Amino acid sequence: QCIMACPVGALHEKENIKEVWMAISNPEKFVVVQTAPAVRVALGEEFGMPIGTRVTGKMVAALRRLGFDKVFDTDFGADLTIMEEGTELLNRLNKGERLPLMTSCCPGWVKFVEHYYPEMTENLSTCKSPSEMEGALIKTYFAEKMGIDPKNIVTVSIMPCVGKKFEGQREELSHNGLQDVDYVLTTRELAQMIKEAGIDFVNLPDEEFDNPFGESTGAGVIFGATGGVTEAALRTIYEIVTGKELENIEITAVRGVEGIKEAEIELNGKVVKAAIAHGLANARRVLEMVKSGEKHYDFIEVMACPGGCVTGGGQPIVDAKTRERVDVRVERAKAIYEEDRHLPIRKSHKNPYVIRLYEEFLGEPNSHKSHELLHTHYVKREKY
Ligand code: SF4
């Protein structure tokens, strides 16, 4: 688990359960929760279910019973990230600048670049992470729709990640003086709340997320495994650029637990090259190869944790004996891809609520409003 290696202060994991209980019990607060893709394939383990069990519906039911006013899906934010980051990539490819574009949804990776490769911070996508994008929209678009003062909204993100607690406090991830995400709880902390509330998790019925941020696609859910962001991006970029339907949407070259993977896609005669790394040692190898000129890439996806978010530092801890017989990364990733296959829509640009959000509020990807709410900047930091 990345808790041992995470460079974002994860070793000082701060519990936020008490603050979240207080917000829920405050009648003046409207408390909105969202859950990351990797949480739904691991939470069940805290209740004795086998590794790799999908518990999406039960998780939603549990969150409602805990008293959250709305239960949203971070996968919606992931779909939106694909729209924004995909457009950013196409713009940079057209202009031939700030390439390779590097993903920015993992706070461990972002902070690693800020500390150890500050000269490459401008290669990072300016997109906020999916949960931060969604937090910003909850306090603007959703607040407006519901007629709620954003000051009375509390946003809680359930994440597989301890680094997200740091990310949530970054002052640039805010709008009008309000943080996009107020509290981050890990998968383990959510399990603890469910236990404290005495909810019989295993026997809960399956329930659906709330809208407008509950509708998501298979592309959104695969963000939880290494290679997922690239696969989701390729599913959308290919169709937008070529105008043709991508028939084989399961891009297996980017899947699996090999440390560094490569993929190529032809877009109207131009070959776009991507690299995917998980674990920061592999990320460093990729960056060194790019810097030395040994390799050329247009797009680099990095997840700091081995296997991606499925084995994030906030996920249920698997004992050493079990880890000897089961590859946790593989089992949880299998469940992620199973979830993708079961969803009726599997491409981000086909998400009807994403389409509606652009029509009603944002205009178009990378618009002025999108930049104001969904994009950020980075800090060049000292080496440790
Ligand atoms: Fe967090 Fe996922 Fe990055 Fe790990 S890979 S630090 S869980 S965002």
XYZ file of C-alpha atoms and ligand atoms in Angstrom:
392
model
C 0.000 0.000 0.000
C 1.217 3.497 -0.832
C 0.967 4.621 2.783
C 4.642 3.710 3.124
C 5.829 5.621 0.074
C 3.321 8.386 -0.519
C 5.176 11.714 -0.770
C 2.225 13.919 0.126
C 2.230 13.824 3.876
C 0.120 10.698 3.920
C 1.944 9.413 6.960
C 0.151 12.105 8.934
C -3.275 10.752 7.997
C -5.780 12.913 9.838
C -9.131 11.418 10.621
C -12.089 13.593 9.723
C -14.905 11.360 10.913
C -15.863 13.610 13.831
C -16.110 16.736 11.647
C -18.273 14.880 9.122
C -20.637 13.565 11.825
C -20.960 17.130 13.145
C -21.790 18.494 9.678
C -24.418 15.789 9.129
C -26.099 16.555 12.452
C -26.121 20.329 11.806
C -29.578 21.162 10.347
C -28.194 24.287 8.673
C -25.733 22.315 6.580
C -26.473 20.523 3.321
C -23.929 17.719 3.241
C -23.035 16.217 -0.114
C -20.862 13.144 -0.513
C -19.107 11.717 -3.573
C -17.242 8.436 -3.925
C -14.163 7.626 -6.028
C -14.159 4.660 -8.458
C -11.784 2.481 -6.416
C -13.820 2.666 -3.188
C -16.682 0.511 -4.520
C -14.389 -2.429 -5.272
C -12.753 -2.523 -1.822
C -15.217 -1.294 0.824
C -16.882 -4.716 1.067
C -13.617 -6.208 2.381
C -14.117 -4.263 5.629
C -17.324 -6.275 6.090
C -15.855 -9.694 5.361
C -16.598 -9.812 1.635
C -14.021 -11.315 -0.760
C -11.358 -9.090 -2.380
C -12.701 -7.771 -5.659
C -16.391 -7.674 -4.663
C -18.303 -4.761 -6.218
C -20.525 -3.082 -3.647
C -21.560 0.084 -5.500
C -25.287 -0.132 -4.697
C -24.790 -1.072 -1.032
C -22.253 1.744 -0.611
C -24.789 4.267 -1.917
C -27.471 2.840 0.397
C -25.111 3.065 3.382
C -24.207 6.694 2.637
C -27.897 7.609 2.532
C -28.497 5.894 5.846
C -25.573 7.787 7.376
C -27.545 10.968 6.647
C -25.838 12.568 3.640
C -28.261 14.837 1.773
C -27.029 13.842 -1.692
C -24.882 10.907 -2.794
C -22.886 11.669 -5.933
C -20.361 9.704 -7.940
C -16.804 10.982 -8.543
C -16.950 8.993 -11.787
C -19.006 11.898 -13.138
C -16.039 14.173 -12.369
C -13.812 11.634 -14.124
C -15.956 11.885 -17.262
C -15.656 15.637 -17.058
C -11.878 15.356 -16.626
C -11.715 13.419 -19.880
C -13.601 16.214 -21.669
C -11.333 18.912 -20.255
C -8.013 17.050 -20.376
C -8.752 15.506 -23.784
C -9.406 18.985 -25.200
C -6.259 20.284 -23.521
C -4.233 17.474 -25.128
C -5.656 18.187 -28.573
C -4.892 21.913 -28.180
C -1.316 21.216 -27.090
C -0.831 18.734 -29.954
C -2.085 21.332 -32.429
C 0.237 23.987 -31.063
C 3.093 21.554 -30.403
C 3.645 23.014 -26.945
C 4.032 21.761 -23.363
C 4.221 18.129 -24.460
C 4.100 15.516 -23.142
C 0.888 16.385 -21.346
C 1.036 14.732 -17.931
C -2.054 13.690 -15.962
C -2.889 15.604 -12.797
C -5.539 13.541 -11.015
C -3.156 11.888 -8.516
C -1.979 14.234 -5.730
C 0.998 11.978 -4.911
C 2.287 12.300 -8.467
C 1.544 16.045 -8.706
C 3.468 16.756 -5.526
C 6.308 14.508 -6.680
C 6.647 16.628 -9.852
C 6.454 19.853 -7.825
C 9.317 18.710 -5.580
C 11.559 16.673 -7.861
C 10.831 17.894 -11.420
C 9.749 21.535 -10.900
C 10.937 22.338 -14.425
C 8.167 20.024 -15.684
C 5.208 21.424 -13.727
C 4.002 23.145 -16.885
C 3.670 19.744 -18.545
C 1.066 18.787 -15.934
C -2.496 19.114 -17.139
C -4.115 22.172 -15.589
C -7.201 20.060 -14.832
C -8.168 19.709 -11.205
C -8.702 16.109 -10.111
C -12.184 14.626 -10.713
C -13.272 15.018 -7.083
C -12.106 18.654 -6.933
C -13.908 19.444 -10.211
C -17.059 17.910 -8.823
C -16.684 19.773 -5.518
C -16.401 23.083 -7.411
C -19.539 22.295 -9.405
C -21.501 21.235 -6.310
C -20.872 24.678 -4.793
C -21.767 26.561 -8.004
C -23.924 24.806 -10.629
C -25.709 22.489 -8.175
C -26.071 25.181 -5.474
C -27.634 27.524 -8.028
C -30.016 24.813 -9.283
C -31.107 23.956 -5.733
C -31.222 27.550 -4.472
C -28.795 26.776 -1.632
C -26.200 29.251 -0.359
C -22.855 27.559 -1.153
C -21.610 28.625 2.285
C -24.078 26.124 3.754
C -22.926 23.249 1.579
C -20.370 20.820 2.980
C -18.637 18.608 0.409
C -17.214 15.269 1.494
C -15.153 13.010 -0.776
C -14.716 9.310 -0.025
C -11.353 8.393 -1.491
C -9.013 5.374 -1.579
C -6.263 7.868 -0.899
C -4.650 9.600 2.065
C -2.914 12.091 -0.258
C -6.342 13.490 -1.165
C -6.558 14.924 2.355
C -3.615 17.165 1.463
C -5.061 17.928 -1.970
C -8.374 19.014 -0.413
C -6.556 21.692 1.592
C -4.578 23.216 -1.295
C -5.660 26.858 -1.288
C -5.734 27.061 -5.091
C -8.440 24.357 -5.106
C -11.128 26.791 -4.032
C -13.584 29.266 -5.485
C -14.946 32.483 -3.933
C -13.141 31.670 -0.696
C -14.734 28.219 -0.343
C -12.712 25.002 -0.625
C -13.997 22.749 -3.415
C -13.796 19.735 -1.088
C -14.248 20.314 2.635
C -13.445 16.853 3.996
C -11.810 13.756 2.588
C -12.554 10.410 4.205
C -10.709 7.259 3.226
C -12.431 3.972 2.401
C -11.387 2.749 5.871
C -12.880 5.812 7.564
C -16.167 5.315 5.701
C -16.239 1.694 6.879
C -15.703 2.918 10.422
C -18.642 5.343 10.165
C -20.874 2.570 8.819
C -19.853 0.370 11.769
C -20.356 3.208 14.277
C -23.880 3.711 12.894
C -24.636 -0.012 13.346
C -25.629 -0.458 9.685
C -25.860 -4.071 8.506
C -23.841 -3.376 5.351
C -23.873 -6.853 3.832
C -27.675 -7.031 3.820
C -28.331 -3.544 2.444
C -30.329 -3.280 -0.788
C -28.640 -1.805 -3.870
C -29.466 1.863 -4.395
C -28.647 4.365 -7.147
C -26.590 7.583 -6.972
C -28.417 10.931 -7.037
C -28.394 13.171 -10.059
C -27.091 15.394 -11.643
C -23.715 13.994 -10.600
C -24.707 10.364 -10.247
C -24.728 9.394 -13.890
C -21.356 8.185 -15.071
C -19.849 5.970 -17.719
C -17.529 2.974 -17.852
C -14.767 5.390 -18.808
C -15.194 7.175 -15.479
C -14.949 4.031 -13.382
C -11.727 2.715 -14.969
C -9.859 5.738 -13.547
C -9.479 3.504 -10.472
C -6.891 1.214 -12.108
C -3.535 2.091 -13.659
C -3.988 2.807 -17.377
C -7.618 3.765 -16.875
C -7.232 7.495 -17.509
C -5.398 6.813 -20.778
C -7.973 4.265 -21.910
C -10.845 6.610 -21.075
C -9.119 9.516 -22.852
C -8.434 7.454 -25.972
C -12.065 6.291 -26.157
C -13.169 9.925 -26.369
C -10.331 11.626 -28.265
C -10.421 9.082 -31.073
C -14.123 9.663 -31.711
C -13.930 13.442 -31.409
C -10.960 13.772 -33.779
C -11.878 11.177 -36.390
C -15.668 11.427 -36.197
C -15.687 7.614 -36.349
C -16.944 5.198 -33.729
C -14.209 3.361 -31.817
C -15.298 -0.243 -32.131
C -12.890 -2.016 -29.839
C -13.142 0.157 -26.755
C -11.283 -2.210 -24.419
C -7.720 -1.014 -24.985
C -5.826 -3.902 -23.428
C -2.335 -2.498 -24.132
C -2.824 -0.011 -21.296
C -4.184 -2.547 -18.783
C -2.297 -4.759 -16.344
C 0.353 -4.316 -13.675
C 3.503 -3.982 -15.758
C 5.428 -0.989 -14.327
C 5.599 1.022 -17.550
C 3.240 0.496 -20.487
C 3.088 2.206 -23.854
C 0.248 2.755 -26.304
C -0.150 4.429 -29.660
C -3.214 5.698 -31.424
C -3.509 7.125 -34.930
C -5.574 10.277 -35.171
C -6.167 11.391 -38.754
C -2.736 10.201 -39.869
C -0.840 11.442 -36.800
C 0.447 8.902 -34.289
C -0.047 9.912 -30.640
C 2.180 8.081 -28.164
C 1.282 7.511 -24.528
C 3.179 6.115 -21.551
C 1.560 4.798 -18.409
C 3.470 4.365 -15.165
C 2.401 3.361 -11.679
C 4.574 3.700 -8.602
C 6.876 6.708 -8.374
C 10.058 4.768 -9.202
C 8.536 3.917 -12.587
C 7.385 7.505 -13.013
C 10.928 8.714 -12.439
C 12.220 6.264 -15.068
C 9.733 7.611 -17.613
C 10.631 11.240 -16.899
C 14.364 10.526 -17.120
C 13.874 8.787 -20.488
C 11.918 11.802 -21.744
C 14.498 14.280 -20.459
C 17.407 12.400 -22.021
C 15.604 12.205 -25.361
C 15.600 8.392 -25.265
C 11.810 8.359 -25.527
C 9.201 10.662 -26.941
C 5.657 10.685 -25.628
C 2.698 12.999 -26.169
C 0.809 11.893 -23.067
C 1.963 10.445 -19.745
C -0.329 8.967 -17.122
C 1.075 8.404 -13.666
C -0.524 6.967 -10.554
C 1.686 7.066 -7.473
C 0.371 3.834 -5.961
C 1.311 0.451 -7.423
C -1.681 -0.682 -9.476
C -3.297 2.764 -9.242
C -5.972 3.879 -6.785
C -7.248 0.341 -6.180
C -4.359 -0.099 -3.734
C -4.324 3.448 -2.403
C -3.191 4.118 1.164
C -6.767 4.642 2.372
C -8.049 1.277 1.180
C -8.743 -1.721 3.468
C -5.499 -3.280 4.621
C -4.885 -6.814 3.422
C -2.781 -9.007 5.702
C 0.551 -10.358 4.488
C -0.657 -13.980 4.365
C -3.527 -13.115 2.039
C -1.212 -10.993 -0.099
C 1.000 -14.054 -0.609
C -1.839 -15.859 -2.369
C -3.834 -13.010 -3.914
C -2.610 -10.105 -6.051
C -4.858 -7.432 -4.581
C -4.104 -5.026 -7.454
C -5.305 -7.574 -9.996
C -8.467 -8.654 -8.123
C -9.673 -5.113 -7.421
C -8.833 -4.006 -10.990
C -10.839 -6.958 -12.346
C -13.845 -5.648 -10.420
C -13.283 -2.174 -11.899
C -13.304 -3.533 -15.465
C -16.367 -5.652 -14.657
C -18.166 -2.487 -13.513
C -17.170 -0.807 -16.811
C -18.615 -3.718 -18.818
C -21.900 -3.539 -16.899
C -22.511 0.148 -17.573
C -24.736 1.060 -20.520
C -22.584 4.049 -21.564
C -18.800 3.557 -21.658
C -17.473 6.786 -23.187
C -17.250 10.069 -21.274
C -18.471 12.310 -24.109
C -21.692 10.258 -24.266
C -22.630 10.966 -20.630
C -25.977 12.822 -20.994
C -25.452 14.809 -17.780
C -21.983 15.918 -18.914
C -23.511 17.064 -22.210
C -26.234 18.916 -20.320
C -23.718 20.541 -17.964
C -21.854 22.043 -20.932
C -25.109 23.191 -22.543
C -26.544 24.762 -19.399
C -23.500 26.069 -17.577
C -19.953 25.613 -18.848
C -20.375 26.296 -22.562
C -17.675 24.044 -23.952
C -14.577 22.175 -22.718
C -11.743 24.571 -21.779
C -14.151 27.537 -21.875
C -13.543 30.577 -19.679
C -15.957 29.216 -17.074
C -14.366 25.752 -17.193
C -10.985 27.354 -16.573
C -12.312 29.349 -13.665
C -13.871 26.325 -11.937
C -12.192 23.168 -13.194
C -8.553 24.096 -13.762
C -5.690 24.967 -11.438
C -1.966 25.761 -11.285
C 1.037 24.230 -9.550
C 3.763 25.275 -7.166
C 7.468 24.691 -7.698
C 8.595 23.283 -4.340
C 11.951 22.637 -2.681
C 13.400 19.152 -2.827
C 13.013 17.328 0.504
Fe -4.153 8.615 -4.247
Fe -4.770 7.071 -6.339
Fe -2.647 8.659 -6.410
Fe -2.598 6.547 -4.803
S -2.730 6.502 -7.049
S -1.899 8.642 -4.271
S -4.751 6.456 -4.182
S -4.795 9.303 -6.279
